[in-house]
Short mmCIF file of C-alpha atoms in Angstrom, two decimals:
data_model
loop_
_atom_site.label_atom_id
_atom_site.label_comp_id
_atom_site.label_asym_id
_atom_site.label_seq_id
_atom_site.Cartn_x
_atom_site.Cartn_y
_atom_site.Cartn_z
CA UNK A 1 5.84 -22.56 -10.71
CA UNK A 2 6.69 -18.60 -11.02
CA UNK A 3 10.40 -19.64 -10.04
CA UNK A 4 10.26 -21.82 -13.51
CA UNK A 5 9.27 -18.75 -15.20
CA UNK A 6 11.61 -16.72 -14.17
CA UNK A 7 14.59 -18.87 -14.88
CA UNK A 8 12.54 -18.83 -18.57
CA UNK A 9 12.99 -15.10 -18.46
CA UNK A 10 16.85 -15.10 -18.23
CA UNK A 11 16.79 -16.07 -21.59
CA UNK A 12 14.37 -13.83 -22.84
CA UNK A 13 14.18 -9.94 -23.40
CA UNK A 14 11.16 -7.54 -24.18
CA UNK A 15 11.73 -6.23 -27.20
CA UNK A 16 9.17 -7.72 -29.99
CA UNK A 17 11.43 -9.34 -33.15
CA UNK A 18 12.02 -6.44 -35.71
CA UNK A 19 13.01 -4.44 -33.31
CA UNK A 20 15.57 -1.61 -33.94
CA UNK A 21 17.01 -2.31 -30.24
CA UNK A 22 19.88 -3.65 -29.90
CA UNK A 23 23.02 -4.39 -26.56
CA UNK A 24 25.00 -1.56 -25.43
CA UNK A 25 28.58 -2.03 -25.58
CA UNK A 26 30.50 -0.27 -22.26
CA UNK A 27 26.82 1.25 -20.78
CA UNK A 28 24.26 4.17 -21.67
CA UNK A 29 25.53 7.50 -21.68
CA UNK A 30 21.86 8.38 -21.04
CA UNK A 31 22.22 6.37 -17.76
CA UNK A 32 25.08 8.48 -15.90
CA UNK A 33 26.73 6.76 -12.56
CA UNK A 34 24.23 9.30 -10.52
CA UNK A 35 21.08 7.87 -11.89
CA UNK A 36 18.66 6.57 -9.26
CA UNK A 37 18.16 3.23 -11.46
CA UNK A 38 21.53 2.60 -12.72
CA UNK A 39 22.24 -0.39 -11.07
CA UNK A 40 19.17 -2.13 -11.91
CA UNK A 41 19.41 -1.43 -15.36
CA UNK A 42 22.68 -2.56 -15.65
CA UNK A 43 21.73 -5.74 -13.87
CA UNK A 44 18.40 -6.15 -16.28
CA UNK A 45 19.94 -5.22 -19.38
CA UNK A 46 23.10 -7.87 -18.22
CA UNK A 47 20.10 -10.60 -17.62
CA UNK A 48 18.90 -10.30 -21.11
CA UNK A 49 15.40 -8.30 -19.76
CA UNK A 50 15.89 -5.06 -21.56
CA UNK A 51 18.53 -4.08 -24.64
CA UNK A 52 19.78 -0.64 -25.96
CA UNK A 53 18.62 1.19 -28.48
CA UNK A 54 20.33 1.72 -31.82
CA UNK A 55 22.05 5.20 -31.11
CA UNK A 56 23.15 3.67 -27.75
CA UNK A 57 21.20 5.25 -24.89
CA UNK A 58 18.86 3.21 -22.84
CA UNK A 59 15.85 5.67 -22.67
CA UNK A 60 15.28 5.26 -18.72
CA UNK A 61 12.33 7.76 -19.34
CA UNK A 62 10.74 5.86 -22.09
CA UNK A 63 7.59 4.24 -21.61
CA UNK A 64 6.82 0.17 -21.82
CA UNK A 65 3.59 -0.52 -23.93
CA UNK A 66 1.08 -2.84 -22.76
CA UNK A 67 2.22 -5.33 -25.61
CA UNK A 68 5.82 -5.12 -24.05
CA UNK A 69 4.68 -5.92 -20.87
CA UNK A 70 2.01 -8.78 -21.62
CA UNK A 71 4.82 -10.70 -23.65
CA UNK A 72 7.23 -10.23 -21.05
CA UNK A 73 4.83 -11.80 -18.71
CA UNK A 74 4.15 -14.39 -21.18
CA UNK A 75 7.71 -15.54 -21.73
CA UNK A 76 8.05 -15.53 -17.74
CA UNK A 77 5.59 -17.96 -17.77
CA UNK A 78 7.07 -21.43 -19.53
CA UNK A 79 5.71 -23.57 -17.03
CA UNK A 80 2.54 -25.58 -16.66
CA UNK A 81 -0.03 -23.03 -17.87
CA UNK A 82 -3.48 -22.31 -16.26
CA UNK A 83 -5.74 -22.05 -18.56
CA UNK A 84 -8.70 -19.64 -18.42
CA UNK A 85 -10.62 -20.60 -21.38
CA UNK A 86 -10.38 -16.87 -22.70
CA UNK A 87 -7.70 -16.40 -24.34
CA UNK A 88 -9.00 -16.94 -28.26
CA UNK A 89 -10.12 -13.59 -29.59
CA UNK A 90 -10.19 -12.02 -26.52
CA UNK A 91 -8.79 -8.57 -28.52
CA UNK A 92 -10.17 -8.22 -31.82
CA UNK A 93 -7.55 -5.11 -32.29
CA UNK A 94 -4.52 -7.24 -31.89
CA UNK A 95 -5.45 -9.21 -35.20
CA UNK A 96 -1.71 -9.14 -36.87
CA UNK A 97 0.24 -7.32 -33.87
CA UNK A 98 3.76 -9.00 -33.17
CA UNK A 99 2.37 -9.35 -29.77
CA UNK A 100 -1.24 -11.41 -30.51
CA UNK A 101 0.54 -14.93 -29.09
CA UNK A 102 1.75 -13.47 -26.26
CA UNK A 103 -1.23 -11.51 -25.21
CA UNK A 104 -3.28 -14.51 -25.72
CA UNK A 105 -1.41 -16.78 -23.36
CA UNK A 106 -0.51 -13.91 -20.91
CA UNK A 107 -4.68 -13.75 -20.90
CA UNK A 108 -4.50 -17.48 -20.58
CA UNK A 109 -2.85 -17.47 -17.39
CA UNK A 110 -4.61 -15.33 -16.09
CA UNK A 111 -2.45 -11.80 -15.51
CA UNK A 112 -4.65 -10.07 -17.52
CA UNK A 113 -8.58 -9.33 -17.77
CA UNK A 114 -10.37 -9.36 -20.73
CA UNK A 115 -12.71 -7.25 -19.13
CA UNK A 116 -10.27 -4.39 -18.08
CA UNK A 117 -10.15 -3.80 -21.30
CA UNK A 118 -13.73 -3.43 -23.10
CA UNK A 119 -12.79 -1.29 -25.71
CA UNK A 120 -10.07 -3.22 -27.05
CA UNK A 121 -6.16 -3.80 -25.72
CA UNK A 122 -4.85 -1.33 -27.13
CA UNK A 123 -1.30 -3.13 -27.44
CA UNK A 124 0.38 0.34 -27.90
CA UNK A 125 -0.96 2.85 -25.30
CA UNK A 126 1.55 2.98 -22.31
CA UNK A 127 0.93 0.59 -19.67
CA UNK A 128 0.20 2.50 -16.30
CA UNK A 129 1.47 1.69 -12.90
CA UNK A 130 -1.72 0.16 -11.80
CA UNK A 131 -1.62 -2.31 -14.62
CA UNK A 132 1.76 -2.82 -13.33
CA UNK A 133 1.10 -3.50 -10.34
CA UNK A 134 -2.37 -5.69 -10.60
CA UNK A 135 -0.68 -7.92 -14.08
CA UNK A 136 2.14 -8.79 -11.58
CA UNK A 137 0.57 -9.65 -8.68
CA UNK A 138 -2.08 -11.38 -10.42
CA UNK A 139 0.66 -13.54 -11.75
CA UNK A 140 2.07 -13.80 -7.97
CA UNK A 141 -1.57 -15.04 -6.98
CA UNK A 142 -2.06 -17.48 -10.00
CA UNK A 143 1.76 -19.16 -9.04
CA UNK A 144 1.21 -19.05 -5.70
CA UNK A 145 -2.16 -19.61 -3.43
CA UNK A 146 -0.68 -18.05 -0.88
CA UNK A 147 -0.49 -14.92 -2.49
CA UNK A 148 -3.65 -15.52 -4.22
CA UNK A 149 -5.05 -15.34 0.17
CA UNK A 150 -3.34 -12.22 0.49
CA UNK A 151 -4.74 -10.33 -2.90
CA UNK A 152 -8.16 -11.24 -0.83
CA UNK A 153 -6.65 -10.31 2.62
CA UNK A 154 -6.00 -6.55 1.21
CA UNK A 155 -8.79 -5.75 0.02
CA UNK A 156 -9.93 -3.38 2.72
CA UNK A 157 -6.82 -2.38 3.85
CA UNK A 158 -4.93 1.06 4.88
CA UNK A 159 -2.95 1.19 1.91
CA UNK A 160 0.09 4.00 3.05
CA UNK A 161 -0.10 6.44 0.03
CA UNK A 162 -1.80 9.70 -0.17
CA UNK A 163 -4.41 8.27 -3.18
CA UNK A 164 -5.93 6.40 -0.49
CA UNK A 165 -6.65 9.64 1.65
CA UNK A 166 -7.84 11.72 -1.53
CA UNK A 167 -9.34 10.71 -3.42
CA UNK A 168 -9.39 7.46 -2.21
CA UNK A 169 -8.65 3.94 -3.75
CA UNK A 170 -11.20 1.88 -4.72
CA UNK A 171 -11.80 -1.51 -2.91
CA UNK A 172 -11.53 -3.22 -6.54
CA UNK A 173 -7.76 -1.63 -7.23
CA UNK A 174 -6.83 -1.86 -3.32
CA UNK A 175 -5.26 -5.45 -2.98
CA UNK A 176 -3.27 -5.09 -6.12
CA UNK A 177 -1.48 -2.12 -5.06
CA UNK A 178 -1.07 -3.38 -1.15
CA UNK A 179 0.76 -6.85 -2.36
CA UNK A 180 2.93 -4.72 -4.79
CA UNK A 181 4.18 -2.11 -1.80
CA UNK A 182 4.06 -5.37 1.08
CA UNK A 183 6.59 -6.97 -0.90
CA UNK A 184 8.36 -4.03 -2.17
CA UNK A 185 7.56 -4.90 -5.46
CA UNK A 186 6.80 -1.23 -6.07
CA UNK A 187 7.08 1.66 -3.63
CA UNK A 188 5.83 4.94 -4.38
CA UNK A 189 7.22 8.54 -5.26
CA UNK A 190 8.91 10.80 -2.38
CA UNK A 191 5.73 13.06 -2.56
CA UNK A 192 3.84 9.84 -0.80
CA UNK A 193 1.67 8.69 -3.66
CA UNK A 194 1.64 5.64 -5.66
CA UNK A 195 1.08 7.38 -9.29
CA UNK A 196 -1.62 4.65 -10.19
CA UNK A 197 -2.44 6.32 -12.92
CA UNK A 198 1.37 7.48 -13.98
CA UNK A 199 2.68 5.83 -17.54
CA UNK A 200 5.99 3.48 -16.08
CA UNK A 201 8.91 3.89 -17.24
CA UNK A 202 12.09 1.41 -19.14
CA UNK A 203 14.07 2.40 -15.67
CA UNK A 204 11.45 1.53 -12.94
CA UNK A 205 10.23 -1.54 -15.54
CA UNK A 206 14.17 -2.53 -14.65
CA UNK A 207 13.89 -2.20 -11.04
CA UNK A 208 10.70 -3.83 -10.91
CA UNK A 209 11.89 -6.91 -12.49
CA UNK A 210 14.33 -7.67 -10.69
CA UNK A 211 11.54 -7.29 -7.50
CA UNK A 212 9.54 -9.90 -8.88
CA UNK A 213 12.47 -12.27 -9.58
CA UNK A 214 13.15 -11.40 -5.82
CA UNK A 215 9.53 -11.92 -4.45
CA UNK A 216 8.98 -14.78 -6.58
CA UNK A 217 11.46 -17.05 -4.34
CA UNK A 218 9.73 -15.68 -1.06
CA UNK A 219 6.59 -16.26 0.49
CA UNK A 220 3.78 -13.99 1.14
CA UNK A 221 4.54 -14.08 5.08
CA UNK A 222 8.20 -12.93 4.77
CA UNK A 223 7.52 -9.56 3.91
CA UNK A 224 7.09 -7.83 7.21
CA UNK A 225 4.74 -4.91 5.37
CA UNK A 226 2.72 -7.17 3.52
CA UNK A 227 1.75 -9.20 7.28
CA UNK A 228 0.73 -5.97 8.04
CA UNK A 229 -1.55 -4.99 5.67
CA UNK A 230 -3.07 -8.33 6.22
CA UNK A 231 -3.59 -8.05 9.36
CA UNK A 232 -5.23 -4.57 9.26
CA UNK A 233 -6.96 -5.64 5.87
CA UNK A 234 -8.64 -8.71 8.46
CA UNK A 235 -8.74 -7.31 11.64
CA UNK A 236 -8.70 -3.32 11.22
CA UNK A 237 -4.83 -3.49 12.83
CA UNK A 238 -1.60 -4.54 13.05
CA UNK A 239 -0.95 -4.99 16.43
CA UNK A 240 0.42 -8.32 17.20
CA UNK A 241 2.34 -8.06 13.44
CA UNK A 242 4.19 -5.51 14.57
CA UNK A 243 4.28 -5.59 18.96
CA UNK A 244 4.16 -7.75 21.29
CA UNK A 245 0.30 -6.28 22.34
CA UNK A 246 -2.50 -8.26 21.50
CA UNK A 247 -6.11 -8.12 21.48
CA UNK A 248 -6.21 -12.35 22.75
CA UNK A 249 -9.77 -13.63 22.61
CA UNK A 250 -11.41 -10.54 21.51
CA UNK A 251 -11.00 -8.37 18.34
CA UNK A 252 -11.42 -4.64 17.31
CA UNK A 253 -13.80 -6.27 14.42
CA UNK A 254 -16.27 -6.49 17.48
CA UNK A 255 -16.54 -2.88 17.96
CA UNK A 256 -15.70 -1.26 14.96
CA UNK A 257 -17.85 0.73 12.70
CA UNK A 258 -20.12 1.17 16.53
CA UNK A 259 -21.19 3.78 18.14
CA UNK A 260 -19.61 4.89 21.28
CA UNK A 261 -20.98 7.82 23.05
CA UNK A 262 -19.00 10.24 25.14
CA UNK A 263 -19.81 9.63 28.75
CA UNK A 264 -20.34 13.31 28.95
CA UNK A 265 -23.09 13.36 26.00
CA UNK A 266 -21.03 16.01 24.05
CA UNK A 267 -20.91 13.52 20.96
CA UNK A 268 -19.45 10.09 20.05
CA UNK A 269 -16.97 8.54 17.69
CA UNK A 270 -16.65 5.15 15.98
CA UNK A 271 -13.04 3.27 15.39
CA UNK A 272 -12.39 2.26 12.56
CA UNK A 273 -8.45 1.47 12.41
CA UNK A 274 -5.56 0.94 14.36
CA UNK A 275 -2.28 1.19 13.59
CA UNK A 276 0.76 0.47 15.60
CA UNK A 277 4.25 1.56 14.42
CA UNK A 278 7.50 0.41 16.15
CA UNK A 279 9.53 3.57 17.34
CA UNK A 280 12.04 1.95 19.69
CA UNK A 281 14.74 2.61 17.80
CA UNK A 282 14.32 5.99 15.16
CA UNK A 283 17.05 4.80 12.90
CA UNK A 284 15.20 1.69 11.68
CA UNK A 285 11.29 2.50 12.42
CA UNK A 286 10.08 -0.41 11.40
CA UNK A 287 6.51 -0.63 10.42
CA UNK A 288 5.51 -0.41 6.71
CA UNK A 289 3.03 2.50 7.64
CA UNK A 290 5.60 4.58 9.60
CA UNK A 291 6.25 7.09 6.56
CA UNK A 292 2.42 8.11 7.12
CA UNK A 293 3.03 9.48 10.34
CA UNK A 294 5.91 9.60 11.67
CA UNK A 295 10.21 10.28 10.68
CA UNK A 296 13.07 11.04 12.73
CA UNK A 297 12.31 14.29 14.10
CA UNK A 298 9.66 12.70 16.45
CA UNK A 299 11.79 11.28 18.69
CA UNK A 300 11.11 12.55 22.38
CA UNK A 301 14.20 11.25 24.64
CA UNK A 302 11.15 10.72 27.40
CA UNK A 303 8.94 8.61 25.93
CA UNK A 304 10.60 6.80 23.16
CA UNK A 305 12.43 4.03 24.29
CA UNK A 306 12.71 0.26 24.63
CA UNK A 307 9.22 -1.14 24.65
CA UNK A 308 7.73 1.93 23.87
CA UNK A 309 5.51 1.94 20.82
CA UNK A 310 3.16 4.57 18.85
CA UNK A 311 -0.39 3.61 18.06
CA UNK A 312 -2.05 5.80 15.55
CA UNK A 313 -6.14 5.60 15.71
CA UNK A 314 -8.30 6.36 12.96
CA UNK A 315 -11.52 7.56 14.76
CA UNK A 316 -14.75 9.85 13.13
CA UNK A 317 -16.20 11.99 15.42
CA UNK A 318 -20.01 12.99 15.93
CA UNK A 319 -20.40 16.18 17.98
CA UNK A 320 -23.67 16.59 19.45
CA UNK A 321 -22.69 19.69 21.45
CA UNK A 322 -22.75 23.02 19.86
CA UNK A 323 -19.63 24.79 19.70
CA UNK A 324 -17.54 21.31 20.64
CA UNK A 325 -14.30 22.02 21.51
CA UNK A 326 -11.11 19.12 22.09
CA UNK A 327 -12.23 19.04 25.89
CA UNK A 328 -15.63 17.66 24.99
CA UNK A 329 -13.46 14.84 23.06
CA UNK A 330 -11.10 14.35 25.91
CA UNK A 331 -13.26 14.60 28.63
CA UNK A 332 -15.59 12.38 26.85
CA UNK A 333 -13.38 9.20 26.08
CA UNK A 334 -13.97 6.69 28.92
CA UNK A 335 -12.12 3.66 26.96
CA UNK A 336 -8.15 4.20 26.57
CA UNK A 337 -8.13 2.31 22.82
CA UNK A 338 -9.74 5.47 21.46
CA UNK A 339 -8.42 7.92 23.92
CA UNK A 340 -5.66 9.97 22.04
CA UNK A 341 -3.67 13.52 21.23
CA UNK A 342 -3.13 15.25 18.01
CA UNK A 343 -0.49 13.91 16.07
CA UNK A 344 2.70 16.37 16.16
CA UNK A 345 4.59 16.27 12.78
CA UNK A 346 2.47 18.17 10.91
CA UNK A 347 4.80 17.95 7.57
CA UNK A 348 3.64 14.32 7.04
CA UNK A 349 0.61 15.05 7.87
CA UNK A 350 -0.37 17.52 5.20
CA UNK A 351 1.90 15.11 2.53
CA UNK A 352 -0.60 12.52 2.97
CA UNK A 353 -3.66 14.69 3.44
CA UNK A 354 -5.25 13.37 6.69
CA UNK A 355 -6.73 15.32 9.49
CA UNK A 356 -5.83 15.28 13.26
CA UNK A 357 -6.68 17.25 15.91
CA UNK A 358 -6.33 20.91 16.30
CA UNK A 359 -3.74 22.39 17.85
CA UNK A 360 -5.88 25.80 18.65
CA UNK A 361 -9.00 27.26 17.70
CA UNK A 362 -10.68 24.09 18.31
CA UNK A 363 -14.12 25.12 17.86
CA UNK A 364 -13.46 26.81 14.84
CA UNK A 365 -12.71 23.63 13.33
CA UNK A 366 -14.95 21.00 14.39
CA UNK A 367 -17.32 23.59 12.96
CA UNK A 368 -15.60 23.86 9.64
CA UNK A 369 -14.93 20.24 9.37
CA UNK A 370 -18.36 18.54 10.56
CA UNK A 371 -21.19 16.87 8.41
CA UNK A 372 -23.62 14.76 8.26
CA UNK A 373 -20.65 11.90 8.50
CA UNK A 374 -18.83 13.08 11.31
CA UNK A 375 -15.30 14.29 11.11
CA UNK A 376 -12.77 11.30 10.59
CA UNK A 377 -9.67 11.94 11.53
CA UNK A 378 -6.37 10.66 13.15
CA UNK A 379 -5.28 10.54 16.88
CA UNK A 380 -1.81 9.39 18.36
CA UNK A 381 -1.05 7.53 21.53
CA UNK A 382 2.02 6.09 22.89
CA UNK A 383 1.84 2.12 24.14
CA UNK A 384 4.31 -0.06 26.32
CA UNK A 385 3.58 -2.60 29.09
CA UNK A 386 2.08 -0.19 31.76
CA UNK A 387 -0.49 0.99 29.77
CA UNK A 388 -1.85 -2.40 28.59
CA UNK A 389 -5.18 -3.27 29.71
CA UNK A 390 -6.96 -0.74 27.75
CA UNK A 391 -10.48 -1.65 26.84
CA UNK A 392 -12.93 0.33 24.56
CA UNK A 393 -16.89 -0.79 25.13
CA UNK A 394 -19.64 0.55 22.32
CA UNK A 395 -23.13 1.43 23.11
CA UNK A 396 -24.34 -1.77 22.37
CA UNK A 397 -21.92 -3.54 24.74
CA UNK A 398 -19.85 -4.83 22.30
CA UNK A 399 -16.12 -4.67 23.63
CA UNK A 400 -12.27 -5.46 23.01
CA UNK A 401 -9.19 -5.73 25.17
CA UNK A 402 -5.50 -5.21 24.21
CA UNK A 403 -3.14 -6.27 26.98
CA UNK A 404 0.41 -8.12 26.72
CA UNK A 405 1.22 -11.23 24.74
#
């Protein structure tokens, strides 16, 4: 159905009638050949999406109003509609607004909440990047049950943007934001973070377009990143998405969230995710989590090579011990899943604002860093065919294997 909405929207632009918009003749000079967006403005602007303005620039930096955006999303959809029974007065400020129709049936099929918005639309205000991203994939889910799976699939997720470190994403924004990066609908800013609450822009409006005219022909399992964040959304990692490990009859669900206690009684630490990211080859690292860890300046001529992956463990910590120190941790670990090093590239590290273990002055701080929850943080260990067979048993017997395909 979304693919009979989108050949609606070749014939359709978002600019409200009245309008003092109008084509470009020869390009933007506000758009220069160096712009980042060029070419899909150019292409969206060619496809009837977006039109110039009346002095003949584009304004790539302008922002798209909610009202842009719903009718947009309304026009996409001139299919069968799904109706929600809530579009009639769901706004009571968009009485007389050029975009009350479209607003209603955008509501009507369901890519946007009436109750997201309990103090009125607001038709104006800017729309954000979240609404962005959960009106669009919304509309992916409505058009699509497959997609509607994954929204669910996500919700507990490692989403790889530095919101979800600090201050952390909430579980009812997560999936909305995971679909959007899995399918490269969006993608986030070079500093690592999403911008959820950032007002979008007429140029990355343009590029994301053209994404969901893209996506809409594919299906959710195509997307290599959004398999992965499935898979770790499900089972707490991507290991068989992304190697050719697996966890066969058993499943890190089984011991997750449990207490394991060092054999030596110094502490214990509970897994919580694990994250595999495919490092044979460091000019295409595939993985849609690699940015959060590692880039090319981590390859080791030793140890990466053919068959040689990097698993990256989220683990919290409980020292018992006073003054624990890293041997207590790695003298402690009996079960290889959880048994790892610091991880080396510091630079992404601090982009992304996660912890991992100290390189000196160890005591110092497990001190600092301890609480009454532990200290959760991020260990690194390398995986190929010899060192499958790892198991990792919790206190209460619970236990899971990973081992070859």
């Amino acid at each position: 159905m979304l693919m009979v909405w989108l050949m609606c929207l070749l014939m359709i632009n978002l600019i409200p009638v009245g309008s003092e918009l109008k084509a470009a003749a020869g390009g933007f000079p506000d758009v220069t050949q160096g712009h980042w967006a060029k070419a899909a403005i150019d292409v969206a602007v060619a496809k009837g999406y977006f039109k110039g303005y009346a002095d003949g620039n584009f304004k790539p930096n302008g922002t798209v109003t909610r009202a842009e955006f719903a009718a947009l999303l309304a026009r996409l959809s001139q299919g069968k509609a799904v109706e929600t029974g809530t579009a009639e007065n769901s706004f009571s400020d968009l009485s007389g607004h050029w975009s009350e129709a479209e607003v209603k049936r955008a509501v009507s099929l369901g890519f946007i909440q009436p109750s997201d918005y309990p103090n009125g639309f607001q038709p104006n205000a800017p729309i954000t990047r979240f609404e962005m991203a959960k009106w669009m994939t919304s509309g992916l889910g409505v058009a699509d049950s497959d997609y509607k799976q994954a929204l669910e699939d996500t919700k507990t997720t490692v989403i790889p943007v530095k919101e979800y470190f600090k201050p952390g994403i909430p579980k009812s924004k997560s999936s909305y934001i995971a679909v959007a990066l899995g399918t490269k609908l969006m993608s986030g800013y070079p500093d690592g973070s999403f911008g959820l609450d950032k007002y979008a822009t007429r140029a990355e409006a343009s590029m994301m377009l053209l994404n969901l005219e893209r996506v809409s022909g594919q299906k959710p399992d195509q997307f290599l990143g959004l398999k992965e964040l499935r898979q770790v959304g499900i089972e707490r990692t991507n290991l068989e998405t992304i190697s050719p490990f697996t966890t066969g009859n058993t499943s890190l669900n089984d011991v997750a969230e449990k207490t394991l206690t060092f054999r030596n009684q110094a502490g214990s630490l509970k897994l919580h995710h694990y994250i595999v990211v495919d490092t044979e080859d460091f000019k295409n690292i595939d993985s849609i989590y690699a940015p959060l860890f590692v880039d090319e300046t981590d390859y080791n001529s030793r140890l990466d090579e053919l068959g040689v992956y990097r698993a990256f463990i989220q683990i919290t910590i409980y020292p018992k011990t006073k003054e624990f120190d890293l041997d207590h941790y790695m003298n402690g670990i009996r079960d290889g899943i959880v048994a790892g090093s610091r991880i080396i590239n510091q630079s992404v590290m601090e982009k992304y604002g996660y912890l991992t273990l100290p390189h000196n002055e160890a005591k110092e701080f497990f001190n600092e860093h301890n609480n009454e929850n532990g200290i959760t943080l991020w260990v690194e260990r390398f995986l190929d065919s010899e060192t499958m067979g790892s198991q990792i048993t919790t206190d209460d017997g619970s236990f899971a294997v990973m081992s070859n395909k």
